[in-house]
Amino acid sequence: MCQLFINADSKLWSYRTKSLRIDGVVTSIRLEEFFWDTLEEISFRDQMTVNQMITKLYLESLDADHDISNFTSFLRVCCSRYLSLIADGKLTREDELPLGEVNAKNILEQEQLRSRQRKALFSSPNYKPSIN
Protein backbone atom coordinates (compact mmCIF):
# COMPACT_ATOMS: atom_id res chain seq x y z
CA MET A 1 0.00 0.00 0.00
CA CYS A 2 2.64 2.52 0.99
CA GLN A 3 4.47 2.32 -2.36
CA LEU A 4 1.34 3.64 -4.06
CA PHE A 5 1.75 6.85 -2.05
CA ILE A 6 5.50 6.94 -1.40
CA ASN A 7 6.41 6.63 -5.07
CA ALA A 8 3.91 9.24 -6.27
CA ASP A 9 5.26 12.47 -7.74
CA SER A 10 6.49 14.48 -4.73
CA LYS A 11 5.38 17.66 -6.50
CA LEU A 12 1.82 16.72 -5.53
CA TRP A 13 2.38 17.53 -1.85
CA SER A 14 4.50 20.62 -2.36
CA TYR A 15 2.74 23.87 -1.50
CA ARG A 16 1.87 26.75 -3.77
CA THR A 17 0.51 30.07 -2.54
CA LYS A 18 -1.85 31.95 -4.78
CA SER A 19 -3.00 35.53 -4.24
CA LEU A 20 -6.47 36.51 -5.32
CA ARG A 21 -9.08 39.13 -4.68
CA ILE A 22 -12.28 38.02 -2.96
CA ASP A 23 -15.00 40.60 -2.58
CA GLY A 24 -12.48 43.39 -3.07
CA VAL A 25 -10.01 42.05 -0.51
CA VAL A 26 -6.66 40.61 -1.54
CA THR A 27 -5.97 37.29 0.16
CA SER A 28 -3.55 34.41 -0.19
CA ILE A 29 -4.39 30.72 -0.24
CA ARG A 30 -1.72 28.09 0.32
CA LEU A 31 -2.54 24.58 -0.88
CA GLU A 32 -0.72 21.50 -2.04
CA GLU A 33 -0.31 21.12 -5.82
CA PHE A 34 -2.64 18.11 -5.73
CA PHE A 35 -5.49 20.35 -4.57
CA TRP A 36 -4.64 23.14 -7.04
CA ASP A 37 -4.81 20.52 -9.82
CA THR A 38 -8.20 19.32 -8.58
CA LEU A 39 -9.54 22.87 -8.28
CA GLU A 40 -8.35 23.47 -11.84
CA GLU A 41 -10.33 20.43 -13.02
CA ILE A 42 -13.47 21.51 -11.17
CA SER A 43 -13.26 25.09 -12.41
CA PHE A 44 -12.65 23.92 -16.00
CA ARG A 45 -15.75 21.75 -15.75
CA ASP A 46 -17.80 24.79 -14.72
CA GLN A 47 -16.11 27.05 -17.31
CA MET A 48 -14.53 29.36 -14.73
CA THR A 49 -11.06 30.29 -13.69
CA VAL A 50 -9.83 28.88 -10.40
CA ASN A 51 -10.01 32.38 -8.91
CA GLN A 52 -13.61 32.81 -10.05
CA MET A 53 -14.59 29.44 -8.61
CA ILE A 54 -12.86 30.08 -5.27
CA THR A 55 -14.61 33.45 -5.04
CA LYS A 56 -17.95 31.83 -5.84
CA LEU A 57 -17.41 29.13 -3.19
CA TYR A 58 -16.42 31.77 -0.64
CA LEU A 59 -19.45 33.98 -1.29
CA GLU A 60 -21.89 31.03 -1.37
CA SER A 61 -20.40 29.79 1.93
CA LEU A 62 -21.02 33.20 3.47
CA ASP A 63 -24.58 33.20 2.14
CA ALA A 64 -25.12 29.78 3.76
CA ASP A 65 -23.78 31.12 7.10
CA HIS A 66 -20.90 28.64 7.17
CA ASP A 67 -17.91 29.25 9.41
CA ILE A 68 -15.16 29.82 6.87
CA SER A 69 -12.44 30.72 9.32
CA ASN A 70 -10.34 27.92 7.80
CA PHE A 71 -11.23 28.38 4.15
CA THR A 72 -8.24 26.39 2.88
CA SER A 73 -9.51 23.33 4.77
CA PHE A 74 -12.91 23.89 3.18
CA LEU A 75 -11.26 23.89 -0.27
CA ARG A 76 -9.38 20.66 0.52
CA VAL A 77 -12.63 19.01 1.59
CA CYS A 78 -14.36 20.26 -1.58
CA CYS A 79 -11.65 18.64 -3.68
CA SER A 80 -11.77 15.42 -1.68
CA ARG A 81 -15.55 15.23 -1.89
CA TYR A 82 -15.43 15.83 -5.65
CA LEU A 83 -12.97 12.95 -6.09
CA SER A 84 -14.96 10.75 -3.70
CA LEU A 85 -18.14 11.34 -5.71
CA ILE A 86 -16.24 10.33 -8.83
CA ALA A 87 -14.90 7.19 -7.10
CA ASP A 88 -18.43 6.30 -5.98
CA GLY A 89 -19.75 6.73 -9.54
CA LYS A 90 -21.99 9.70 -8.75
CA LEU A 91 -19.98 11.99 -11.04
CA THR A 92 -17.65 11.31 -13.94
CA ARG A 93 -14.61 13.28 -14.98
CA GLU A 94 -15.65 13.11 -18.63
CA ASP A 95 -19.09 14.61 -18.01
CA GLU A 96 -19.38 18.12 -19.39
CA LEU A 97 -22.33 18.94 -17.13
CA PRO A 98 -21.30 21.80 -14.82
CA LEU A 99 -21.49 20.93 -11.13
CA GLY A 100 -24.01 23.74 -10.67
CA GLU A 101 -26.42 21.76 -12.85
CA VAL A 102 -26.16 18.32 -11.21
CA ASN A 103 -28.96 17.12 -8.93
CA ALA A 104 -27.16 18.05 -5.70
CA LYS A 105 -30.08 17.13 -3.44
CA ASN A 106 -30.20 13.58 -4.80
CA ILE A 107 -26.41 13.17 -4.66
CA LEU A 108 -26.26 14.48 -1.06
CA GLU A 109 -29.04 12.10 0.02
CA GLN A 110 -27.22 9.14 -1.58
CA GLU A 111 -23.96 10.25 0.01
CA GLN A 112 -25.56 10.34 3.48
CA LEU A 113 -27.02 6.87 2.96
CA ARG A 114 -23.62 5.48 1.84
CA SER A 115 -21.97 7.09 4.85
CA ARG A 116 -24.45 5.48 7.26
CA GLN A 117 -24.00 2.11 5.54
CA ARG A 118 -20.21 2.31 5.72
CA LYS A 119 -20.25 3.31 9.39
CA ALA A 120 -22.58 0.43 10.18
CA LEU A 121 -20.36 -2.01 8.30
CA PHE A 122 -17.10 -0.85 9.89
CA SER A 123 -18.57 -0.81 13.40
CA SER A 124 -20.15 -4.26 13.06
CA PRO A 125 -18.59 -6.87 15.36
CA ASN A 126 -18.79 -9.35 12.47
CA TYR A 127 -16.77 -7.17 10.07
CA LYS A 128 -13.34 -8.61 9.40
CA PRO A 129 -11.22 -6.56 6.98
CA SER A 130 -9.13 -8.64 4.64
CA ILE A 131 -5.43 -8.49 5.34
CA ASN A 132 -3.09 -9.00 2.40
mmCIF file of N, CA and C in Angstrom:
data_model
loop_
_atom_site.group_PDB
_atom_site.id
_atom_site.type_symbol
_atom_site.label_atom_id
_atom_site.label_comp_id
_atom_site.label_asym_id
_atom_site.label_seq_id
_atom_site.Cartn_x
_atom_site.Cartn_y
_atom_site.Cartn_z
ATOM 1 N N MET A 1 0.819 -1.192 0.000
ATOM 2 C CA MET A 1 0.000 0.000 0.000
ATOM 3 C C MET A 1 0.863 1.256 0.000
ATOM 4 N N CYS A 2 1.855 1.293 0.828
ATOM 5 C CA CYS A 2 2.644 2.517 0.991
ATOM 6 C C CYS A 2 3.338 2.935 -0.301
ATOM 7 N N GLN A 3 3.768 1.977 -1.118
ATOM 8 C CA GLN A 3 4.468 2.319 -2.356
ATOM 9 C C GLN A 3 3.581 3.140 -3.291
ATOM 10 N N LEU A 4 2.290 2.889 -3.243
ATOM 11 C CA LEU A 4 1.345 3.645 -4.057
ATOM 12 C C LEU A 4 1.419 5.136 -3.731
ATOM 13 N N PHE A 5 1.679 5.459 -2.481
ATOM 14 C CA PHE A 5 1.750 6.850 -2.046
ATOM 15 C C PHE A 5 3.190 7.359 -2.018
ATOM 16 N N ILE A 6 4.098 6.540 -1.524
ATOM 17 C CA ILE A 6 5.498 6.945 -1.395
ATOM 18 C C ILE A 6 6.128 7.243 -2.745
ATOM 19 N N ASN A 7 5.788 6.460 -3.748
ATOM 20 C CA ASN A 7 6.406 6.628 -5.067
ATOM 21 C C ASN A 7 5.657 7.591 -5.980
ATOM 22 N N ALA A 8 4.628 8.237 -5.467
ATOM 23 C CA ALA A 8 3.913 9.240 -6.270
ATOM 24 C C ALA A 8 4.820 10.455 -6.468
ATOM 25 N N ASP A 9 4.490 11.264 -7.441
ATOM 26 C CA ASP A 9 5.256 12.474 -7.737
ATOM 27 C C ASP A 9 5.243 13.394 -6.512
ATOM 28 N N SER A 10 6.398 13.666 -5.949
ATOM 29 C CA SER A 10 6.485 14.482 -4.731
ATOM 30 C C SER A 10 6.010 15.915 -4.960
ATOM 31 N N LYS A 11 5.914 16.331 -6.192
ATOM 32 C CA LYS A 11 5.381 17.661 -6.505
ATOM 33 C C LYS A 11 3.943 17.796 -5.988
ATOM 34 N N LEU A 12 3.220 16.684 -5.930
ATOM 35 C CA LEU A 12 1.815 16.724 -5.527
ATOM 36 C C LEU A 12 1.605 17.250 -4.116
ATOM 37 N N TRP A 13 2.557 17.033 -3.220
ATOM 38 C CA TRP A 13 2.381 17.532 -1.851
ATOM 39 C C TRP A 13 3.199 18.777 -1.555
ATOM 40 N N SER A 14 3.834 19.330 -2.564
ATOM 41 C CA SER A 14 4.501 20.618 -2.357
ATOM 42 C C SER A 14 3.439 21.722 -2.384
ATOM 43 N N TYR A 15 3.700 22.769 -1.628
ATOM 44 C CA TYR A 15 2.743 23.869 -1.503
ATOM 45 C C TYR A 15 2.938 24.914 -2.591
ATOM 46 N N ARG A 16 1.820 25.568 -2.918
ATOM 47 C CA ARG A 16 1.875 26.754 -3.767
ATOM 48 C C ARG A 16 0.904 27.759 -3.157
ATOM 49 N N THR A 17 1.352 29.000 -3.059
ATOM 50 C CA THR A 17 0.510 30.071 -2.539
ATOM 51 C C THR A 17 0.032 30.908 -3.710
ATOM 52 N N LYS A 18 -1.247 31.173 -3.701
ATOM 53 C CA LYS A 18 -1.850 31.952 -4.776
ATOM 54 C C LYS A 18 -2.570 33.142 -4.158
ATOM 55 N N SER A 19 -2.310 34.323 -4.695
ATOM 56 C CA SER A 19 -3.004 35.527 -4.239
ATOM 57 C C SER A 19 -4.190 35.792 -5.151
ATOM 58 N N LEU A 20 -5.294 36.170 -4.545
ATOM 59 C CA LEU A 20 -6.471 36.511 -5.322
ATOM 60 C C LEU A 20 -7.299 37.528 -4.560
ATOM 61 N N ARG A 21 -8.213 38.120 -5.268
ATOM 62 C CA ARG A 21 -9.082 39.131 -4.684
ATOM 63 C C ARG A 21 -10.471 38.520 -4.517
ATOM 64 N N ILE A 22 -10.943 38.518 -3.269
ATOM 65 C CA ILE A 22 -12.283 38.019 -2.962
ATOM 66 C C ILE A 22 -13.072 39.165 -2.365
ATOM 67 N N ASP A 23 -14.122 39.530 -3.048
ATOM 68 C CA ASP A 23 -15.001 40.596 -2.579
ATOM 69 C C ASP A 23 -14.220 41.882 -2.287
ATOM 70 N N GLY A 24 -13.261 42.169 -3.177
ATOM 71 C CA GLY A 24 -12.481 43.392 -3.067
ATOM 72 C C GLY A 24 -11.295 43.323 -2.126
ATOM 73 N N VAL A 25 -11.101 42.196 -1.461
ATOM 74 C CA VAL A 25 -10.005 42.054 -0.505
ATOM 75 C C VAL A 25 -8.979 41.072 -1.066
ATOM 76 N N VAL A 26 -7.717 41.485 -1.077
ATOM 77 C CA VAL A 26 -6.657 40.606 -1.543
ATOM 78 C C VAL A 26 -6.322 39.615 -0.435
ATOM 79 N N THR A 27 -6.287 38.345 -0.804
ATOM 80 C CA THR A 27 -5.972 37.292 0.162
ATOM 81 C C THR A 27 -5.053 36.273 -0.491
ATOM 82 N N SER A 28 -4.423 35.463 0.306
ATOM 83 C CA SER A 28 -3.553 34.407 -0.187
ATOM 84 C C SER A 28 -4.066 33.070 0.296
ATOM 85 N N ILE A 29 -3.989 32.080 -0.580
ATOM 86 C CA ILE A 29 -4.386 30.722 -0.244
ATOM 87 C C ILE A 29 -3.208 29.808 -0.533
ATOM 88 N N ARG A 30 -2.859 29.010 0.461
ATOM 89 C CA ARG A 30 -1.725 28.093 0.318
ATOM 90 C C ARG A 30 -2.256 26.665 0.354
ATOM 91 N N LEU A 31 -2.077 25.956 -0.750
ATOM 92 C CA LEU A 31 -2.545 24.582 -0.878
ATOM 93 C C LEU A 31 -1.475 23.726 -1.541
ATOM 94 N N GLU A 32 -1.585 22.434 -1.342
ATOM 95 C CA GLU A 32 -0.715 21.496 -2.037
ATOM 96 C C GLU A 32 -1.078 21.476 -3.519
ATOM 97 N N GLU A 33 -0.097 21.172 -4.368
ATOM 98 C CA GLU A 33 -0.310 21.122 -5.820
ATOM 99 C C GLU A 33 -1.451 20.168 -6.186
ATOM 100 N N PHE A 34 -1.569 19.066 -5.467
ATOM 101 C CA PHE A 34 -2.642 18.112 -5.726
ATOM 102 C C PHE A 34 -3.998 18.811 -5.693
ATOM 103 N N PHE A 35 -4.205 19.662 -4.694
ATOM 104 C CA PHE A 35 -5.490 20.349 -4.568
ATOM 105 C C PHE A 35 -5.645 21.448 -5.612
ATOM 106 N N TRP A 36 -4.554 22.152 -5.959
ATOM 107 C CA TRP A 36 -4.643 23.137 -7.037
ATOM 108 C C TRP A 36 -5.029 22.447 -8.339
ATOM 109 N N ASP A 37 -4.458 21.265 -8.600
ATOM 110 C CA ASP A 37 -4.808 20.515 -9.816
ATOM 111 C C ASP A 37 -6.289 20.143 -9.819
ATOM 112 N N THR A 38 -6.791 19.707 -8.674
ATOM 113 C CA THR A 38 -8.199 19.316 -8.577
ATOM 114 C C THR A 38 -9.105 20.531 -8.730
ATOM 115 N N LEU A 39 -8.752 21.643 -8.114
ATOM 116 C CA LEU A 39 -9.537 22.872 -8.279
ATOM 117 C C LEU A 39 -9.547 23.320 -9.737
ATOM 118 N N GLU A 40 -8.430 23.139 -10.407
ATOM 119 C CA GLU A 40 -8.351 23.473 -11.841
ATOM 120 C C GLU A 40 -9.345 22.617 -12.631
ATOM 121 N N GLU A 41 -9.393 21.336 -12.332
ATOM 122 C CA GLU A 41 -10.329 20.429 -13.016
ATOM 123 C C GLU A 41 -11.780 20.830 -12.765
ATOM 124 N N ILE A 42 -12.092 21.125 -11.507
ATOM 125 C CA ILE A 42 -13.467 21.508 -11.169
ATOM 126 C C ILE A 42 -13.844 22.818 -11.853
ATOM 127 N N SER A 43 -12.949 23.789 -11.816
ATOM 128 C CA SER A 43 -13.263 25.093 -12.414
ATOM 129 C C SER A 43 -13.387 24.975 -13.933
ATOM 130 N N PHE A 44 -12.556 24.139 -14.552
ATOM 131 C CA PHE A 44 -12.654 23.921 -16.001
ATOM 132 C C PHE A 44 -14.024 23.342 -16.346
ATOM 133 N N ARG A 45 -14.456 22.394 -15.533
ATOM 134 C CA ARG A 45 -15.754 21.751 -15.755
ATOM 135 C C ARG A 45 -16.882 22.780 -15.722
ATOM 136 N N ASP A 46 -16.763 23.761 -14.843
ATOM 137 C CA ASP A 46 -17.795 24.787 -14.716
ATOM 138 C C ASP A 46 -17.481 26.049 -15.516
ATOM 139 N N GLN A 47 -16.495 25.959 -16.403
ATOM 140 C CA GLN A 47 -16.115 27.047 -17.311
ATOM 141 C C GLN A 47 -15.812 28.341 -16.563
ATOM 142 N N MET A 48 -14.984 28.211 -15.516
ATOM 143 C CA MET A 48 -14.528 29.360 -14.730
ATOM 144 C C MET A 48 -13.030 29.251 -14.550
ATOM 145 N N THR A 49 -12.447 30.350 -14.134
ATOM 146 C CA THR A 49 -11.060 30.288 -13.695
ATOM 147 C C THR A 49 -11.066 29.773 -12.254
ATOM 148 N N VAL A 50 -9.926 29.336 -11.783
ATOM 149 C CA VAL A 50 -9.832 28.885 -10.396
ATOM 150 C C VAL A 50 -10.187 30.035 -9.458
ATOM 151 N N ASN A 51 -9.695 31.224 -9.749
ATOM 152 C CA ASN A 51 -10.011 32.384 -8.906
ATOM 153 C C ASN A 51 -11.516 32.657 -8.862
ATOM 154 N N GLN A 52 -12.167 32.584 -10.011
ATOM 155 C CA GLN A 52 -13.610 32.808 -10.049
ATOM 156 C C GLN A 52 -14.350 31.762 -9.222
ATOM 157 N N MET A 53 -13.923 30.509 -9.337
ATOM 158 C CA MET A 53 -14.593 29.435 -8.607
ATOM 159 C C MET A 53 -14.378 29.582 -7.099
ATOM 160 N N ILE A 54 -13.152 29.894 -6.694
ATOM 161 C CA ILE A 54 -12.864 30.078 -5.271
ATOM 162 C C ILE A 54 -13.697 31.225 -4.716
ATOM 163 N N THR A 55 -13.794 32.315 -5.460
ATOM 164 C CA THR A 55 -14.615 33.451 -5.036
ATOM 165 C C THR A 55 -16.071 33.044 -4.907
ATOM 166 N N LYS A 56 -16.559 32.294 -5.879
ATOM 167 C CA LYS A 56 -17.951 31.828 -5.841
ATOM 168 C C LYS A 56 -18.187 30.930 -4.627
ATOM 169 N N LEU A 57 -17.279 29.999 -4.362
ATOM 170 C CA LEU A 57 -17.406 29.129 -3.186
ATOM 171 C C LEU A 57 -17.403 29.944 -1.895
ATOM 172 N N TYR A 58 -16.525 30.921 -1.835
ATOM 173 C CA TYR A 58 -16.419 31.770 -0.643
ATOM 174 C C TYR A 58 -17.726 32.526 -0.400
ATOM 175 N N LEU A 59 -18.236 33.174 -1.430
ATOM 176 C CA LEU A 59 -19.453 33.977 -1.290
ATOM 177 C C LEU A 59 -20.668 33.104 -0.985
ATOM 178 N N GLU A 60 -20.761 31.933 -1.637
ATOM 179 C CA GLU A 60 -21.886 31.028 -1.368
ATOM 180 C C GLU A 60 -21.797 30.473 0.056
ATOM 181 N N SER A 61 -20.584 30.251 0.550
ATOM 182 C CA SER A 61 -20.400 29.788 1.930
ATOM 183 C C SER A 61 -20.868 30.852 2.908
ATOM 184 N N LEU A 62 -20.541 32.104 2.626
ATOM 185 C CA LEU A 62 -21.021 33.199 3.474
ATOM 186 C C LEU A 62 -22.538 33.269 3.457
ATOM 187 N N ASP A 63 -23.122 33.153 2.265
ATOM 188 C CA ASP A 63 -24.581 33.203 2.142
ATOM 189 C C ASP A 63 -25.252 32.076 2.925
ATOM 190 N N ALA A 64 -24.571 30.929 3.032
ATOM 191 C CA ALA A 64 -25.120 29.779 3.760
ATOM 192 C C ALA A 64 -24.783 29.827 5.249
ATOM 193 N N ASP A 65 -24.168 30.923 5.695
ATOM 194 C CA ASP A 65 -23.782 31.116 7.098
ATOM 195 C C ASP A 65 -22.808 30.061 7.613
ATOM 196 N N HIS A 66 -21.928 29.590 6.740
ATOM 197 C CA HIS A 66 -20.901 28.643 7.168
ATOM 198 C C HIS A 66 -19.755 29.387 7.848
ATOM 199 N N ASP A 67 -19.119 28.712 8.785
ATOM 200 C CA ASP A 67 -17.907 29.248 9.407
ATOM 201 C C ASP A 67 -16.763 28.976 8.437
ATOM 202 N N ILE A 68 -16.239 30.001 7.848
ATOM 203 C CA ILE A 68 -15.165 29.818 6.871
ATOM 204 C C ILE A 68 -13.849 30.363 7.409
ATOM 205 N N SER A 69 -13.673 30.235 8.713
ATOM 206 C CA SER A 69 -12.436 30.724 9.318
ATOM 207 C C SER A 69 -11.228 29.939 8.812
ATOM 208 N N ASN A 70 -11.422 28.699 8.403
ATOM 209 C CA ASN A 70 -10.343 27.921 7.800
ATOM 210 C C ASN A 70 -10.754 27.548 6.377
ATOM 211 N N PHE A 71 -10.750 28.540 5.518
ATOM 212 C CA PHE A 71 -11.232 28.377 4.154
ATOM 213 C C PHE A 71 -10.384 27.402 3.357
ATOM 214 N N THR A 72 -9.085 27.338 3.624
ATOM 215 C CA THR A 72 -8.242 26.385 2.882
ATOM 216 C C THR A 72 -8.645 24.946 3.203
ATOM 217 N N SER A 73 -9.022 24.675 4.434
ATOM 218 C CA SER A 73 -9.512 23.332 4.769
ATOM 219 C C SER A 73 -10.802 23.041 4.017
ATOM 220 N N PHE A 74 -11.674 24.028 3.934
ATOM 221 C CA PHE A 74 -12.910 23.885 3.176
ATOM 222 C C PHE A 74 -12.598 23.522 1.718
ATOM 223 N N LEU A 75 -11.622 24.189 1.121
ATOM 224 C CA LEU A 75 -11.256 23.889 -0.270
ATOM 225 C C LEU A 75 -10.708 22.474 -0.409
ATOM 226 N N ARG A 76 -9.898 22.033 0.555
ATOM 227 C CA ARG A 76 -9.378 20.661 0.520
ATOM 228 C C ARG A 76 -10.521 19.645 0.586
ATOM 229 N N VAL A 77 -11.492 19.917 1.460
ATOM 230 C CA VAL A 77 -12.631 19.015 1.586
ATOM 231 C C VAL A 77 -13.466 19.029 0.303
ATOM 232 N N CYS A 78 -13.638 20.185 -0.302
ATOM 233 C CA CYS A 78 -14.362 20.262 -1.579
ATOM 234 C C CYS A 78 -13.693 19.370 -2.622
ATOM 235 N N CYS A 79 -12.393 19.458 -2.717
ATOM 236 C CA CYS A 79 -11.646 18.636 -3.678
ATOM 237 C C CYS A 79 -11.796 17.155 -3.357
ATOM 238 N N SER A 80 -11.667 16.818 -2.089
ATOM 239 C CA SER A 80 -11.770 15.416 -1.675
ATOM 240 C C SER A 80 -13.168 14.868 -1.931
ATOM 241 N N ARG A 81 -14.169 15.668 -1.652
ATOM 242 C CA ARG A 81 -15.551 15.227 -1.893
ATOM 243 C C ARG A 81 -15.804 15.046 -3.383
ATOM 244 N N TYR A 82 -15.285 15.947 -4.197
ATOM 245 C CA TYR A 82 -15.432 15.830 -5.655
ATOM 246 C C TYR A 82 -14.842 14.502 -6.122
ATOM 247 N N LEU A 83 -13.627 14.191 -5.684
ATOM 248 C CA LEU A 83 -12.967 12.950 -6.092
ATOM 249 C C LEU A 83 -13.675 11.726 -5.511
ATOM 250 N N SER A 84 -14.216 11.846 -4.302
ATOM 251 C CA SER A 84 -14.964 10.749 -3.696
ATOM 252 C C SER A 84 -16.251 10.467 -4.479
ATOM 253 N N LEU A 85 -16.930 11.521 -4.909
ATOM 254 C CA LEU A 85 -18.145 11.341 -5.706
ATOM 255 C C LEU A 85 -17.825 10.679 -7.048
ATOM 256 N N ILE A 86 -16.676 10.989 -7.595
ATOM 257 C CA ILE A 86 -16.241 10.331 -8.835
ATOM 258 C C ILE A 86 -15.957 8.856 -8.548
ATOM 259 N N ALA A 87 -15.238 8.573 -7.455
ATOM 260 C CA ALA A 87 -14.903 7.194 -7.104
ATOM 261 C C ALA A 87 -16.157 6.366 -6.838
ATOM 262 N N ASP A 88 -17.180 6.997 -6.266
ATOM 263 C CA ASP A 88 -18.432 6.295 -5.982
ATOM 264 C C ASP A 88 -19.362 6.220 -7.192
ATOM 265 N N GLY A 89 -18.954 6.802 -8.319
ATOM 266 C CA GLY A 89 -19.746 6.728 -9.537
ATOM 267 C C GLY A 89 -20.890 7.714 -9.612
ATOM 268 N N LYS A 90 -20.919 8.702 -8.731
ATOM 269 C CA LYS A 90 -21.994 9.699 -8.750
ATOM 270 C C LYS A 90 -21.696 10.841 -9.717
ATOM 271 N N LEU A 91 -20.433 11.024 -10.034
ATOM 272 C CA LEU A 91 -19.983 11.989 -11.042
ATOM 273 C C LEU A 91 -18.954 11.282 -11.922
ATOM 274 N N THR A 92 -18.745 11.804 -13.106
ATOM 275 C CA THR A 92 -17.650 11.311 -13.940
ATOM 276 C C THR A 92 -16.786 12.490 -14.353
ATOM 277 N N ARG A 93 -15.522 12.221 -14.555
ATOM 278 C CA ARG A 93 -14.609 13.279 -14.978
ATOM 279 C C ARG A 93 -14.882 13.709 -16.410
ATOM 280 N N GLU A 94 -15.409 12.806 -17.210
ATOM 281 C CA GLU A 94 -15.646 13.107 -18.629
ATOM 282 C C GLU A 94 -16.930 13.893 -18.856
ATOM 283 N N ASP A 95 -17.805 13.935 -17.874
ATOM 284 C CA ASP A 95 -19.087 14.614 -18.014
ATOM 285 C C ASP A 95 -18.864 16.111 -18.181
ATOM 286 N N GLU A 96 -19.517 16.688 -19.151
ATOM 287 C CA GLU A 96 -19.384 18.121 -19.389
ATOM 288 C C GLU A 96 -20.435 18.927 -18.634
ATOM 289 N N LEU A 97 -21.306 18.241 -17.889
ATOM 290 C CA LEU A 97 -22.331 18.936 -17.132
ATOM 291 C C LEU A 97 -21.685 19.701 -15.985
ATOM 292 N N PRO A 98 -21.862 21.019 -15.938
ATOM 293 C CA PRO A 98 -21.299 21.797 -14.824
ATOM 294 C C PRO A 98 -21.858 21.310 -13.493
ATOM 295 N N LEU A 99 -21.055 21.403 -12.447
ATOM 296 C CA LEU A 99 -21.491 20.934 -11.135
ATOM 297 C C LEU A 99 -22.713 21.699 -10.639
ATOM 298 N N GLY A 100 -22.840 22.949 -11.057
ATOM 299 C CA GLY A 100 -24.005 23.736 -10.666
ATOM 300 C C GLY A 100 -25.307 23.199 -11.234
ATOM 301 N N GLU A 101 -25.218 22.293 -12.213
ATOM 302 C CA GLU A 101 -26.418 21.756 -12.848
ATOM 303 C C GLU A 101 -26.714 20.304 -12.465
ATOM 304 N N VAL A 102 -25.876 19.691 -11.635
ATOM 305 C CA VAL A 102 -26.159 18.316 -11.209
ATOM 306 C C VAL A 102 -27.250 18.337 -10.141
ATOM 307 N N ASN A 103 -27.901 17.216 -9.930
ATOM 308 C CA ASN A 103 -28.955 17.118 -8.925
ATOM 309 C C ASN A 103 -28.295 16.953 -7.555
ATOM 310 N N ALA A 104 -27.903 18.060 -6.965
ATOM 311 C CA ALA A 104 -27.155 18.050 -5.702
ATOM 312 C C ALA A 104 -27.962 17.414 -4.578
ATOM 313 N N LYS A 105 -29.244 17.686 -4.512
ATOM 314 C CA LYS A 105 -30.080 17.130 -3.439
ATOM 315 C C LYS A 105 -30.042 15.606 -3.481
ATOM 316 N N ASN A 106 -30.211 15.036 -4.639
ATOM 317 C CA ASN A 106 -30.196 13.582 -4.804
ATOM 318 C C ASN A 106 -28.822 13.013 -4.448
ATOM 319 N N ILE A 107 -27.772 13.641 -4.938
ATOM 320 C CA ILE A 107 -26.415 13.169 -4.660
ATOM 321 C C ILE A 107 -26.113 13.243 -3.170
ATOM 322 N N LEU A 108 -26.505 14.328 -2.506
ATOM 323 C CA LEU A 108 -26.262 14.477 -1.065
ATOM 324 C C LEU A 108 -27.025 13.430 -0.260
ATOM 325 N N GLU A 109 -28.264 13.135 -0.668
ATOM 326 C CA GLU A 109 -29.042 12.100 0.024
ATOM 327 C C GLU A 109 -28.367 10.734 -0.129
ATOM 328 N N GLN A 110 -27.910 10.411 -1.343
ATOM 329 C CA GLN A 110 -27.223 9.144 -1.582
ATOM 330 C C GLN A 110 -25.913 9.069 -0.797
ATOM 331 N N GLU A 111 -25.223 10.195 -0.725
ATOM 332 C CA GLU A 111 -23.962 10.254 0.008
ATOM 333 C C GLU A 111 -24.190 9.995 1.502
ATOM 334 N N GLN A 112 -25.240 10.564 2.066
ATOM 335 C CA GLN A 112 -25.561 10.345 3.480
ATOM 336 C C GLN A 112 -25.912 8.880 3.734
ATOM 337 N N LEU A 113 -26.669 8.282 2.827
ATOM 338 C CA LEU A 113 -27.019 6.872 2.958
ATOM 339 C C LEU A 113 -25.765 6.003 2.908
ATOM 340 N N ARG A 114 -24.879 6.248 1.944
ATOM 341 C CA ARG A 114 -23.620 5.480 1.837
ATOM 342 C C ARG A 114 -22.790 5.633 3.096
ATOM 343 N N SER A 115 -22.744 6.843 3.634
ATOM 344 C CA SER A 115 -21.968 7.094 4.847
ATOM 345 C C SER A 115 -22.515 6.279 6.016
ATOM 346 N N ARG A 116 -23.830 6.265 6.189
ATOM 347 C CA ARG A 116 -24.447 5.481 7.262
ATOM 348 C C ARG A 116 -24.167 3.989 7.068
ATOM 349 N N GLN A 117 -24.252 3.519 5.818
ATOM 350 C CA GLN A 117 -24.001 2.106 5.544
ATOM 351 C C GLN A 117 -22.552 1.732 5.847
ATOM 352 N N ARG A 118 -21.619 2.586 5.468
ATOM 353 C CA ARG A 118 -20.206 2.310 5.724
ATOM 354 C C ARG A 118 -19.916 2.303 7.218
ATOM 355 N N LYS A 119 -20.465 3.269 7.939
ATOM 356 C CA LYS A 119 -20.250 3.315 9.390
ATOM 357 C C LYS A 119 -20.813 2.071 10.057
ATOM 358 N N ALA A 120 -21.986 1.639 9.611
ATOM 359 C CA ALA A 120 -22.583 0.428 10.185
ATOM 360 C C ALA A 120 -21.715 -0.791 9.882
ATOM 361 N N LEU A 121 -21.208 -0.879 8.684
ATOM 362 C CA LEU A 121 -20.358 -2.008 8.304
ATOM 363 C C LEU A 121 -19.073 -2.033 9.121
ATOM 364 N N PHE A 122 -18.395 -0.893 9.210
ATOM 365 C CA PHE A 122 -17.100 -0.845 9.892
ATOM 366 C C PHE A 122 -17.225 -0.954 11.402
ATOM 367 N N SER A 123 -18.403 -0.684 11.951
ATOM 368 C CA SER A 123 -18.574 -0.809 13.398
ATOM 369 C C SER A 123 -19.199 -2.147 13.783
ATOM 370 N N SER A 124 -19.549 -2.956 12.802
ATOM 371 C CA SER A 124 -20.149 -4.257 13.064
ATOM 372 C C SER A 124 -19.131 -5.205 13.698
ATOM 373 N N PRO A 125 -19.528 -5.922 14.738
ATOM 374 C CA PRO A 125 -18.588 -6.869 15.364
ATOM 375 C C PRO A 125 -18.242 -8.031 14.430
ATOM 376 N N ASN A 126 -19.051 -8.260 13.408
ATOM 377 C CA ASN A 126 -18.795 -9.346 12.468
ATOM 378 C C ASN A 126 -17.898 -8.943 11.306
ATOM 379 N N TYR A 127 -17.605 -7.651 11.196
ATOM 380 C CA TYR A 127 -16.774 -7.171 10.072
ATOM 381 C C TYR A 127 -15.324 -7.541 10.310
ATOM 382 N N LYS A 128 -14.752 -8.226 9.346
ATOM 383 C CA LYS A 128 -13.339 -8.611 9.398
ATOM 384 C C LYS A 128 -12.674 -8.122 8.121
ATOM 385 N N PRO A 129 -11.882 -7.040 8.199
ATOM 386 C CA PRO A 129 -11.216 -6.564 6.983
ATOM 387 C C PRO A 129 -10.218 -7.607 6.498
ATOM 388 N N SER A 130 -10.099 -7.700 5.193
ATOM 389 C CA SER A 130 -9.126 -8.640 4.638
ATOM 390 C C SER A 130 -7.738 -8.064 4.807
ATOM 391 N N ILE A 131 -6.821 -8.911 5.162
ATOM 392 C CA ILE A 131 -5.428 -8.494 5.338
ATOM 393 C C ILE A 131 -4.595 -9.210 4.291
ATOM 394 N N ASN A 132 -3.909 -8.416 3.481
ATOM 395 C CA ASN A 132 -3.092 -9.002 2.405
ATOM 396 C C ASN A 132 -1.705 -9.312 2.893
#
